[in-house]
């Protein structure tokens, strides 16, 4: 399982070369073709539509997917000459070459305050009851007890989906299962291939979102406890769109199309890709169609942190989910020959690994290319037999490094962070004794190796430790804002648990020699892939409590109630243990209990997104996103900062010498006590930009009553290019908090 995308960077030059070859050859390539019928061209049925799509193509066989619900068009394999012909036909709007997206890869319910004994989460019968979560992923292992339907009612009558596993594998928990990976999922001619999960990722995310309660969960004997999804009563539908770690944009769009048609309430995608304009992004296009039909969309922010502007999935109609740590460590401690010791982590903790000292070697000292990363072949010819090898984080997945050390005869591996990973360590199912240590520890170990003729070390295992700190903190790999496509919308939106998450897995993990404990199989993995289904399940819980809330109201509830402090009461930290900024945390760490009762919500009608999109794109580009003709000259443009978003981003252009304030308008709806009174509090750093809210009091006398206000932000150049703070609306019972970011470009 590759959870980090380092290899993708190495592949990029190759992909560019492939592009050039295509333009000159006769090779077939997959395109998503967007088309729009003329007004007098009636397409009444799905068959009419399919027939019309086929009329664009030279031969039937080329059609991979037809889109009916969230896009107007189809995916097909075309040669360059055929593409020219298709482009010339009436109704053609655009053709986008298919892109590859990648996956962004229990203790969590308790960590999130969802104690079975107390608070709103105590009523297990309500946790997501009646709500359907559709996951687009690698498939599912349906026999896992996390998908048992014990005590589950049948799906709501609106459910129209199907299950392509044979026999009675689906049940009232797993209600839908289909495969859309292109060769198998041709729409129109149902192939009914079961969406078997060969990778494990889809089984893990589905059980995180809505898995049943399974006592005695563990991976390699660690993280023992009760496994439960966030919404234990929600139904699950799996749409397989990924093979291993790769997911084609055309398959994803087909999966979203089906999930919306089937009646899913929530779409959960732990998938990320390149940042491209929304009208060229099948995920943005498909999810816009979903949101228009009232479907909530939860998306991974990506694993490309900690660099700025590394986000994917930036559209304002998505919930963009960052990842953070929990207060659990699966401890593997390194002791050096000089007596110094350092705590690290590993999920594989062999009992027979006697605490003996082994010779210690730093592979990077050899000077061989990439030996410090312990990539395949880099240890050849080095004397590492029977030694513990110090390897550095990066280039390849860490479990692979362990395998390289093992096949070179190494006794164990100390995996050290480089500077960007800071203090964060991962507990993974390694194949030999390993301790993943932070950058400071790794640097000290390196100096020790350099300081002595015969360096030695031991790794000893301490099991699962709870109550570690800081927690939560933003993890290094969590992608950061500001948004590339639109800095006027703050992204990410929220963070949730995404480090060392235990959830269902189709098969045993760790080395083949590890004793298989009885009971179902689980795995501990990390990624924004893991935080995303947490938020999907929490959205399902809120939806079951408030069935009439729109996707944007649910999103507002999640964002405005988020925690901005960690468990010890200090502001959330990042991987360097510095205060994390809003481009890392979004609104903060999700607080499910508070999110179910936010007091006020910032709602957005789907039509408002059209005005917003017209501020960014041409009519034709907006038409592709909306899957219908849009004339931007005939509608009111909504500047990005005026979209009724639950956070605020103001950008002052560099050239402007204006001393006038920027005006941001917002509308809040009362979903709390009927009679309630809120006052505005502005938290901005001392002597930074002046921010004023008018009016600064809001009185509500009715349920669902709406009140508008404006926020005035004055430009005041300071040393800092970015100033961040918050607006809070405070009543006796609620605090409704919106982060504010002010940027001088
Ligand atoms: C659930 O929590 C509520 C609020 O804390 C409490 O009043 C109620 O008694 C709890 N119910 C159960 C079954 O524990
Ligand atoms: C489904 O069909 C395959 C192939 O016929 C068979 O091997 C498998 O056992 C079947 N599974 C179930 C659950 O019936
Ligand atoms: C199609 O399904 C078959 C049988 O399950 C599988 O072996 C094959 O890899 C699938 N191909 C694609 C592209 O999904
Ligand atoms: C190891 O020691 C040598 C000589 O003392 C020094 O030049 C080198 O930079 C050191 N390397 C590391 C990795 O500390
Ligand atoms: C778009 O709307 C404008 C203003 O209403 C109108 O003048 C123009 O003809 C419209 N364009 C199209 C292509 O309908």
Coordinates of C-alpha atoms in Angstrom, one line a residue, residues 15 25 64 103 166 169 242 293 371 499 561 613 637 680 688 711 716:
X15 CA 4.3 11.2 -18.4
X25 CA 1.0 8.8 -33.3
X64 CA -16.1 3.5 -21.8
X103 CA -5.4 7.3 -3.1
X166 CA -22.8 -13.0 -6.0
X169 CA -22.9 -11.1 0.4
X242 CA -9.3 2.5 -8.2
X293 CA -28.9 17.1 -5.8
X371 CA 21.5 4.5 -0.1
X499 CA -2.4 9.1 11.6
X561 CA -17.8 24.2 16.0
X613 CA -18.1 30.3 -11.0
X637 CA -21.6 37.3 -10.5
X680 CA -19.7 39.4 17.5
X688 CA -2.6 43.7 12.6
X711 CA -17.3 42.3 7.8
X716 CA -2.7 47.8 6.6

